[in-house]
Coordinates of N, CA and C in Angstrom, one line a residue:
M24 N 47.2 121.0 135.7 CA 47.5 121.6 134.2 C 45.7 120.4 134.7
G25 N 45.1 120.7 133.5 CA 43.4 119.8 133.1 C 44.4 118.9 132.1
N26 N 43.1 117.7 131.8 CA 43.9 116.8 131.2 C 44.6 117.4 129.9
N27 N 43.8 118.2 129.1 CA 44.1 118.2 127.5 C 45.4 118.9 127.8
D28 N 46.0 119.8 128.3 CA 47.3 120.4 129.3 C 47.9 119.0 129.2
I29 N 47.7 117.8 130.0 CA 48.6 116.7 130.0 C 48.9 115.9 128.9
L30 N 47.8 116.3 128.8 CA 47.9 115.2 127.1 C 48.5 115.9 126.1
R31 N 48.0 117.3 125.8 CA 49.8 118.0 124.9 C 51.2 118.3 125.6
T32 N 51.1 118.4 126.4 CA 52.7 118.3 127.1 C 53.0 117.7 127.0
H33 N 53.0 115.6 127.1 CA 52.8 114.8 127.2 C 53.2 114.5 125.3
A34 N 52.5 114.7 124.6 CA 53.0 114.5 123.2 C 54.2 115.6 122.8
E35 N 54.2 116.8 123.1 CA 55.2 117.5 123.1 C 56.4 116.7 123.3
A36 N 56.7 116.4 124.2 CA 58.0 116.0 125.3 C 58.1 114.8 124.4
L37 N 57.2 113.5 124.0 CA 57.6 112.7 122.9 C 57.7 113.0 121.8
T38 N 57.3 113.9 121.0 CA 57.9 114.8 120.2 C 59.4 115.1 119.8
L39 N 59.6 116.1 121.0 CA 61.4 116.3 120.9 C 62.2 115.2 121.3
F40 N 62.0 114.2 122.2 CA 63.0 113.2 122.2 C 62.8 112.7 120.8
G41 N 61.5 112.6 120.4 CA 61.8 112.0 118.6 C 62.8 112.7 118.1
E42 N 62.4 113.2 118.0 CA 63.1 114.4 117.1 C 65.0 114.1 117.2
R43 N 65.4 113.7 118.6 CA 66.3 114.0 118.9 C 66.9 112.5 118.4
V44 N 66.3 111.6 118.6 CA 66.2 110.1 118.3 C 66.2 110.3 117.0
H45 N 65.6 110.7 115.6 CA 66.0 110.9 114.1 C 67.3 111.7 114.2
A46 N 67.8 112.5 115.1 CA 69.1 113.0 114.7 C 70.3 112.1 115.3
V47 N 70.1 111.3 115.7 CA 71.3 110.0 115.9 C 71.8 109.9 114.5
R48 N 73.3 109.9 114.7 CA 73.8 109.4 113.8 C 74.2 107.8 114.0
E49 N 74.6 107.3 112.6 CA 74.9 105.7 113.2 C 76.2 105.6 113.8
D50 N 77.2 106.5 113.5 CA 78.5 106.7 114.6 C 78.3 106.9 116.0
Q51 N 76.8 106.9 116.6 CA 76.7 107.5 117.9 C 76.2 106.9 118.9
W52 N 75.4 105.8 118.2 CA 74.4 104.7 119.3 C 75.6 104.5 120.3
E53 N 76.5 103.7 120.4 CA 77.6 103.9 121.5 C 77.8 104.8 122.0
A54 N 77.8 106.0 121.7 CA 78.7 107.4 122.6 C 77.6 107.6 123.9
P55 N 78.7 108.0 124.8 CA 78.5 108.1 126.5 C 77.3 109.3 126.1
T56 N 76.6 108.9 127.9 CA 75.8 109.6 127.6 C 75.5 110.3 129.0
P57 N 75.1 111.6 129.2 CA 75.0 112.0 131.2 C 74.8 110.9 132.2
C58 N 73.6 110.3 131.5 CA 73.4 108.8 132.5 C 74.6 107.9 132.4
T59 N 75.3 108.0 133.2 CA 76.8 107.4 133.4 C 76.8 105.7 133.2
Q60 N 75.9 105.0 133.2 CA 76.0 103.8 132.9 C 75.6 103.8 131.5
W61 N 74.7 104.5 130.5 CA 74.2 104.7 129.5 C 75.0 104.9 128.4
S62 N 75.0 103.9 127.0 CA 75.3 105.1 126.0 C 74.0 105.6 124.8
V63 N 74.4 105.7 124.1 CA 73.0 106.4 123.5 C 72.0 104.9 122.8
F64 N 72.2 104.0 122.2 CA 71.4 103.4 122.1 C 70.8 103.0 123.7
D65 N 71.5 102.4 124.7 CA 70.9 102.2 126.3 C 69.7 103.5 126.1
L66 N 69.8 104.9 126.4 CA 68.4 105.7 126.5 C 67.7 105.7 125.7
V67 N 68.4 105.5 124.5 CA 67.2 105.9 124.1 C 66.2 104.2 123.8
N68 N 66.7 103.0 124.1 CA 66.2 101.6 124.7 C 65.4 102.3 126.1
H69 N 66.2 102.9 126.6 CA 65.3 102.9 128.3 C 63.9 103.6 127.9
L70 N 64.4 104.9 127.4 CA 62.7 105.4 127.0 C 61.8 104.6 126.1
T71 N 62.2 103.9 125.2 CA 61.3 103.4 124.2 C 60.8 102.2 125.2
A72 N 61.3 101.7 126.3 CA 60.8 100.5 126.6 C 59.7 100.6 127.9
E73 N 59.9 102.3 128.5 CA 59.0 103.0 129.4 C 58.0 103.2 128.4
Q74 N 57.7 103.2 127.5 CA 56.4 103.7 126.5 C 55.7 102.6 126.4
M75 N 56.4 101.7 125.4 CA 55.9 100.0 125.5 C 55.3 99.6 126.7
W76 N 55.5 100.1 127.9 CA 54.5 100.0 129.4 C 53.4 100.6 129.0
V77 N 53.6 101.7 128.6 CA 51.9 102.5 129.0 C 50.9 101.7 128.2
P78 N 50.5 101.4 127.0 CA 49.4 100.5 127.0 C 49.2 99.7 127.8
R79 N 49.6 98.9 128.4 CA 49.7 97.9 129.0 C 49.3 97.7 130.6
L80 N 49.6 98.7 131.1 CA 49.3 99.5 132.3 C 48.2 100.4 132.6
V81 N 47.9 101.5 130.9 CA 46.8 102.1 131.2 C 46.0 101.9 130.6
R82 N 45.9 101.2 129.4 CA 44.8 101.1 128.8 C 44.0 98.9 129.1
D83 N 44.8 98.6 129.3 CA 44.8 97.4 130.0 C 44.7 96.8 131.0
G84 N 45.2 98.0 132.1 CA 44.6 97.8 133.7 C 46.0 97.2 134.2
S85 N 47.2 96.1 133.2 CA 48.1 95.2 133.7 C 48.8 96.0 135.2
T86 N 49.7 95.0 135.9 CA 49.7 95.0 136.8 C 51.7 94.8 136.2
I87 N 52.3 95.5 137.6 CA 53.9 95.2 137.3 C 54.2 94.1 137.2
A88 N 53.9 93.1 137.7 CA 53.8 91.4 138.2 C 53.4 91.0 136.9
A89 N 52.2 91.1 136.1 CA 51.9 90.7 135.6 C 52.8 91.0 133.8
V90 N 53.4 92.1 133.9 CA 53.9 92.6 132.8 C 55.6 92.0 132.9
D91 N 55.5 91.4 134.4 CA 57.5 91.0 134.0 C 58.0 90.5 133.0
G92 N 59.0 91.1 133.2 CA 60.5 91.0 132.3 C 60.0 91.1 130.8
D93 N 59.2 91.4 130.2 CA 58.2 91.8 129.1 C 59.2 92.5 128.2
F94 N 59.5 94.1 128.9 CA 60.2 94.7 127.8 C 61.2 95.0 129.0
D95 N 62.1 94.1 129.1 CA 63.5 93.9 129.8 C 64.5 93.9 128.5
G96 N 65.9 93.9 128.5 CA 67.0 93.7 127.3 C 66.6 94.9 125.8
D97 N 66.8 94.4 125.0 CA 67.0 95.5 123.6 C 65.3 95.5 123.1
Q98 N 64.6 96.5 123.3 CA 63.5 96.7 122.6 C 63.8 97.3 121.4
L99 N 65.1 97.7 120.7 CA 65.1 98.3 119.8 C 65.6 97.7 118.6
G100 N 66.0 96.7 118.9 CA 66.7 95.4 117.5 C 67.5 96.6 116.1
E101 N 67.3 96.3 115.6 CA 68.0 96.3 114.5 C 67.5 97.7 113.9
D102 N 66.2 98.0 114.0 CA 65.3 99.7 114.0 C 65.2 100.2 114.8
P103 N 66.3 100.8 115.6 CA 66.0 101.6 116.8 C 64.8 103.1 116.6
V104 N 65.1 103.7 115.5 CA 64.2 105.0 115.3 C 62.9 104.0 114.9
G105 N 63.0 103.2 114.1 CA 61.3 103.0 114.5 C 60.7 102.4 115.6
A106 N 61.6 101.4 116.0 CA 60.7 100.8 117.7 C 60.4 102.1 118.3
W107 N 61.5 103.5 118.2 CA 61.1 104.5 119.1 C 60.0 105.2 118.4
D108 N 59.6 104.9 117.2 CA 58.4 105.7 116.9 C 57.0 104.9 117.1
R109 N 57.1 103.9 117.0 CA 55.9 102.6 117.2 C 55.7 102.7 118.7
A110 N 56.9 102.9 119.2 CA 56.4 102.6 121.2 C 55.5 104.2 121.4
A111 N 56.2 105.1 120.9 CA 55.8 106.7 121.9 C 54.5 107.0 121.1
A112 N 53.8 106.5 120.0 CA 53.2 106.2 119.3 C 51.8 105.8 119.9
A113 N 52.7 104.9 120.4 CA 51.3 103.7 121.0 C 50.6 104.3 122.8
A114 N 52.4 105.0 123.5 CA 52.0 105.3 124.4 C 51.1 107.0 124.4
R115 N 51.2 107.3 123.3 CA 49.9 108.7 123.6 C 48.9 107.9 122.8
A116 N 48.7 107.3 122.4 CA 47.3 106.6 122.0 C 46.5 105.8 123.1
A117 N 47.4 105.4 124.1 CA 46.9 104.9 125.2 C 46.5 105.7 125.9
F118 N 47.3 107.0 125.9 CA 47.4 108.1 127.4 C 45.6 109.2 126.7
A119 N 45.8 108.7 125.6 CA 44.7 109.7 124.9 C 43.3 109.3 124.6
E120 N 42.7 107.5 125.0 CA 41.9 106.8 125.1 C 40.8 107.6 126.0
P121 N 39.3 108.1 125.6 CA 38.7 108.6 126.2 C 38.3 108.1 128.0
G122 N 39.1 108.5 128.6 CA 38.9 108.1 130.6 C 40.4 108.0 131.2
A123 N 41.0 107.4 129.7 CA 42.1 107.2 130.3 C 43.2 107.6 131.1
L124 N 42.9 109.1 132.0 CA 43.6 109.6 132.1 C 43.4 109.9 133.6
H125 N 41.6 109.3 133.6 CA 40.9 109.0 134.7 C 41.0 107.7 135.3
R126 N 42.1 106.9 135.2 CA 42.0 105.4 135.2 C 43.6 105.6 136.5
S127 N 43.6 104.3 137.1 CA 44.1 104.3 138.1 C 45.4 103.4 137.1
V128 N 46.8 103.0 137.8 CA 47.8 102.3 136.8 C 48.4 102.0 138.2
H129 N 48.7 100.7 138.2 CA 50.0 100.0 139.2 C 51.3 99.8 138.6
L130 N 51.9 101.0 139.4 CA 53.5 101.6 139.1 C 54.0 100.2 140.1
S131 N 55.0 100.0 140.1 CA 56.2 99.3 141.3 C 56.3 99.8 143.2
Y132 N 56.1 101.2 142.9 CA 55.7 101.9 144.4 C 54.0 101.9 144.5
G133 N 53.5 101.0 143.7 CA 51.9 100.9 144.4 C 50.8 101.8 143.2
T134 N 49.7 102.0 143.5 CA 48.6 102.5 142.3 C 48.8 104.1 142.8
T135 N 49.0 104.2 141.3 CA 48.8 105.7 140.8 C 47.4 106.4 140.0
P136 N 47.2 107.8 140.2 CA 46.5 108.1 139.1 C 46.8 108.0 137.6
A137 N 46.6 107.7 136.6 CA 47.0 107.9 135.0 C 47.2 109.3 134.7
D138 N 47.0 110.1 135.2 CA 47.5 111.3 134.8 C 48.6 111.6 135.9
A139 N 48.9 111.5 137.0 CA 50.3 112.1 137.3 C 51.1 110.6 137.4
Y140 N 51.1 109.2 136.7 CA 51.5 108.5 135.3 C 52.3 109.5 134.3
C141 N 51.3 109.7 133.6 CA 51.3 110.6 132.3 C 52.3 111.8 132.7
T142 N 52.3 112.5 133.7 CA 53.1 113.6 134.0 C 54.7 113.8 134.7
Q143 N 54.7 112.1 135.4 CA 55.8 111.9 135.8 C 56.6 111.1 134.3
M144 N 56.0 110.8 133.5 CA 56.4 110.5 132.0 C 57.0 111.4 131.1
T145 N 56.3 112.3 131.0 CA 56.8 113.8 130.3 C 57.8 114.4 130.8
A146 N 58.1 114.2 132.2 CA 58.8 115.0 133.1 C 60.5 114.0 132.4
D147 N 60.5 112.4 132.5 CA 60.9 111.9 132.3 C 61.9 112.1 130.5
A148 N 60.9 111.9 130.2 CA 60.8 112.7 128.7 C 61.8 113.9 128.6
V149 N 61.3 115.1 129.1 CA 62.0 115.8 129.0 C 63.3 116.1 129.2
V150 N 63.9 115.4 130.5 CA 65.3 115.3 130.9 C 66.1 114.6 130.0
H151 N 65.5 112.9 129.6 CA 66.1 112.4 128.8 C 66.4 113.0 127.2
T152 N 65.7 114.2 126.8 CA 65.8 115.0 125.5 C 67.2 116.0 125.9
W153 N 67.1 116.5 127.1 CA 68.3 116.7 127.5 C 69.7 116.5 127.7
D154 N 69.8 114.7 127.8 CA 70.8 114.5 128.0 C 70.9 113.5 126.6
L155 N 70.4 112.9 125.5 CA 70.4 112.8 124.8 C 71.2 113.9 123.8
S156 N 70.8 115.7 123.9 CA 70.9 116.6 123.1 C 71.9 116.5 123.4
R157 N 72.6 116.3 124.5 CA 74.2 117.0 125.1 C 74.9 115.0 124.3
A158 N 74.0 114.1 124.4 CA 75.4 112.7 123.9 C 75.5 113.0 122.8
I159 N 74.5 113.7 121.7 CA 74.8 113.8 119.8 C 75.1 115.0 119.8
G160 N 75.3 115.9 120.2 CA 76.0 117.1 120.1 C 74.6 118.0 119.5
A161 N 73.8 118.1 119.9 CA 72.6 118.9 119.8 C 72.0 119.7 120.5
D162 N 71.1 120.7 120.3 CA 71.1 122.0 120.8 C 70.2 121.6 122.1
E163 N 70.5 121.7 123.2 CA 70.5 121.2 124.5 C 69.5 122.4 124.9
R164 N 69.0 123.2 124.3 CA 67.7 124.2 125.0 C 66.6 123.4 124.7
L165 N 65.9 123.4 126.0 CA 64.7 123.1 125.1 C 63.3 123.8 125.8
P166 N 62.1 123.5 125.3 CA 61.0 124.7 125.2 C 60.5 125.2 126.5
D167 N 60.7 125.9 126.8 CA 59.6 126.8 128.5 C 58.9 126.2 129.0
R168 N 58.2 125.7 128.1 CA 57.1 124.5 128.6 C 57.0 123.5 129.0
L169 N 57.7 123.0 128.7 CA 58.4 121.8 128.8 C 59.2 121.6 129.9
V170 N 60.4 122.3 130.0 CA 61.0 122.1 131.2 C 60.3 122.6 132.3
N171 N 58.9 123.4 132.2 CA 58.6 123.9 133.3 C 57.5 123.3 134.0
A172 N 56.8 122.5 133.3 CA 56.1 121.4 133.2 C 57.1 120.2 134.1
A173 N 58.3 119.5 133.7 CA 58.7 119.0 134.0 C 59.5 119.0 135.7
L174 N 59.8 120.6 135.5 CA 60.0 120.9 137.3 C 59.1 121.1 138.5
R175 N 58.1 122.0 137.8 CA 56.8 121.6 138.4 C 56.6 119.8 139.1
E176 N 57.1 119.0 138.1 CA 56.4 117.5 138.2 C 57.6 117.1 139.6
V177 N 59.0 117.1 139.2 CA 60.1 116.7 139.5 C 60.3 117.5 141.3
E178 N 60.4 118.7 141.4 CA 60.6 119.4 142.6 C 60.0 119.1 143.8
P179 N 58.7 118.6 143.7 CA 57.7 117.8 145.0 C 58.8 116.1 145.4
Y180 N 59.6 116.1 144.9 CA 60.1 114.7 145.2 C 61.2 114.5 145.1
A181 N 62.5 115.2 144.3 CA 63.6 115.2 143.9 C 64.6 115.3 145.0
E182 N 64.3 115.4 145.9 CA 65.3 114.9 147.1 C 65.5 113.5 147.5
A183 N 64.3 113.0 147.6 CA 64.0 111.5 147.6 C 64.4 110.6 146.3
L184 N 65.1 111.1 145.5 CA 65.3 110.5 144.3 C 66.9 109.6 144.3
A185 N 67.5 110.2 144.8 CA 68.8 109.9 145.1 C 68.6 108.6 145.6
A186 N 68.0 108.5 146.3 CA 67.5 107.2 147.8 C 67.4 105.7 146.7
T187 N 66.8 106.3 145.5 CA 66.4 105.0 145.2 C 67.6 104.1 144.1
G188 N 68.6 105.0 144.4 CA 69.6 104.7 143.4 C 69.6 105.0 142.1
L189 N 68.7 105.5 141.6 CA 68.3 105.2 140.1 C 69.1 107.2 139.4
F190 N 69.2 108.0 140.0 CA 69.0 109.0 140.5 C 70.5 109.3 141.1
A191 N 71.7 110.7 140.6 CA 72.4 111.1 141.1 C 72.2 111.9 142.4
E192 N 72.9 112.2 143.2 CA 73.0 113.0 144.4 C 72.2 114.5 143.5
P193 N 71.4 115.2 144.2 CA 71.5 116.8 143.3 C 72.3 117.7 143.2
V194 N 72.8 118.4 142.4 CA 73.6 119.2 142.6 C 73.3 120.7 142.6
E195 N 74.1 121.2 143.3 CA 73.9 122.6 144.0 C 73.6 123.9 142.6
P196 N 72.9 124.1 142.2 CA 72.4 125.5 140.9 C 73.2 126.2 141.0
P197 N 73.9 127.1 140.1 CA 74.4 128.3 140.3 C 72.9 129.2 140.9
E198 N 73.5 130.4 141.5 CA 72.0 131.5 142.2 C 71.5 131.8 141.6
D199 N 71.7 132.2 139.9 CA 71.1 132.6 138.5 C 70.7 131.5 137.8
A200 N 70.7 130.5 138.4 CA 70.3 129.4 137.1 C 68.8 129.8 136.9
D201 N 69.2 129.0 135.5 CA 67.2 128.7 134.9 C 66.7 127.6 135.6
E202 N 65.6 127.9 134.7 CA 64.5 126.5 135.3 C 65.4 125.6 134.6
L203 N 65.5 125.2 133.5 CA 66.2 123.9 133.3 C 67.4 123.9 133.8
T204 N 68.5 124.7 133.9 CA 70.0 124.2 134.9 C 68.9 124.0 136.4
R205 N 68.2 124.0 136.5 CA 67.7 123.8 138.2 C 67.5 122.1 138.0
L206 N 66.2 122.2 136.7 CA 65.9 120.7 136.9 C 66.9 119.8 136.5
L207 N 67.7 120.2 135.8 CA 69.3 119.4 135.6 C 69.8 119.0 137.2
C208 N 69.9 120.5 137.6 CA 70.7 119.7 138.9 C 70.1 119.1 139.9
L209 N 68.7 119.4 140.1 CA 67.7 118.3 141.2 C 68.0 117.7 140.8
L210 N 68.6 116.7 139.1 CA 68.7 115.2 139.3 C 69.5 115.3 138.7
G211 N 70.8 115.4 139.4 CA 72.5 115.4 139.3 C 72.8 115.3 138.4
R212 N 72.3 116.0 137.2 CA 73.2 116.1 136.1 C 74.1 117.6 136.2
R213 N 75.1 117.7 135.1 CA 75.8 119.3 135.5 C 75.9 119.6 134.5
P214 N 75.0 120.8 133.9 CA 75.0 121.0 132.7 C 76.1 122.1 132.3

């Protein structure tokens, strides 16, 4: 994908997740999600914190060590929806700055091109949109374009993800599985 496509796809993924965040009812924040250890609150907090990292890593050139612990714990406070909106807007703006996707970022596993980081963040937002949708009873169908982008991102390294301890073992998809089902199964979900 070219940089304009990367930015557009990232923005679409954040918008889609944001729509689900705005749909969370007050009584659903403690509901379980397909991410076995996370409630809806925990899931939204996770993605909010991830977006908060983007300006520091992409715009400021910070390292993981320099940011150490700044985004641990509750990032949502009393206004989960507003916290998400602000973090998503800041991440989108940081990636969209002139030249931002040509930079390198310092991640936990090493220095990475910022455009690759952006596509990873996109895939994460797409998959977690499905998680949040399932948890709150929203439409679990996701746009084909976003699913395709996430699948292209994840397929090359999906086998190694379970070894990190952050993902469940992949699940064998049905023979006739569509791309969304294949993506979810690669990441240990049971659609």
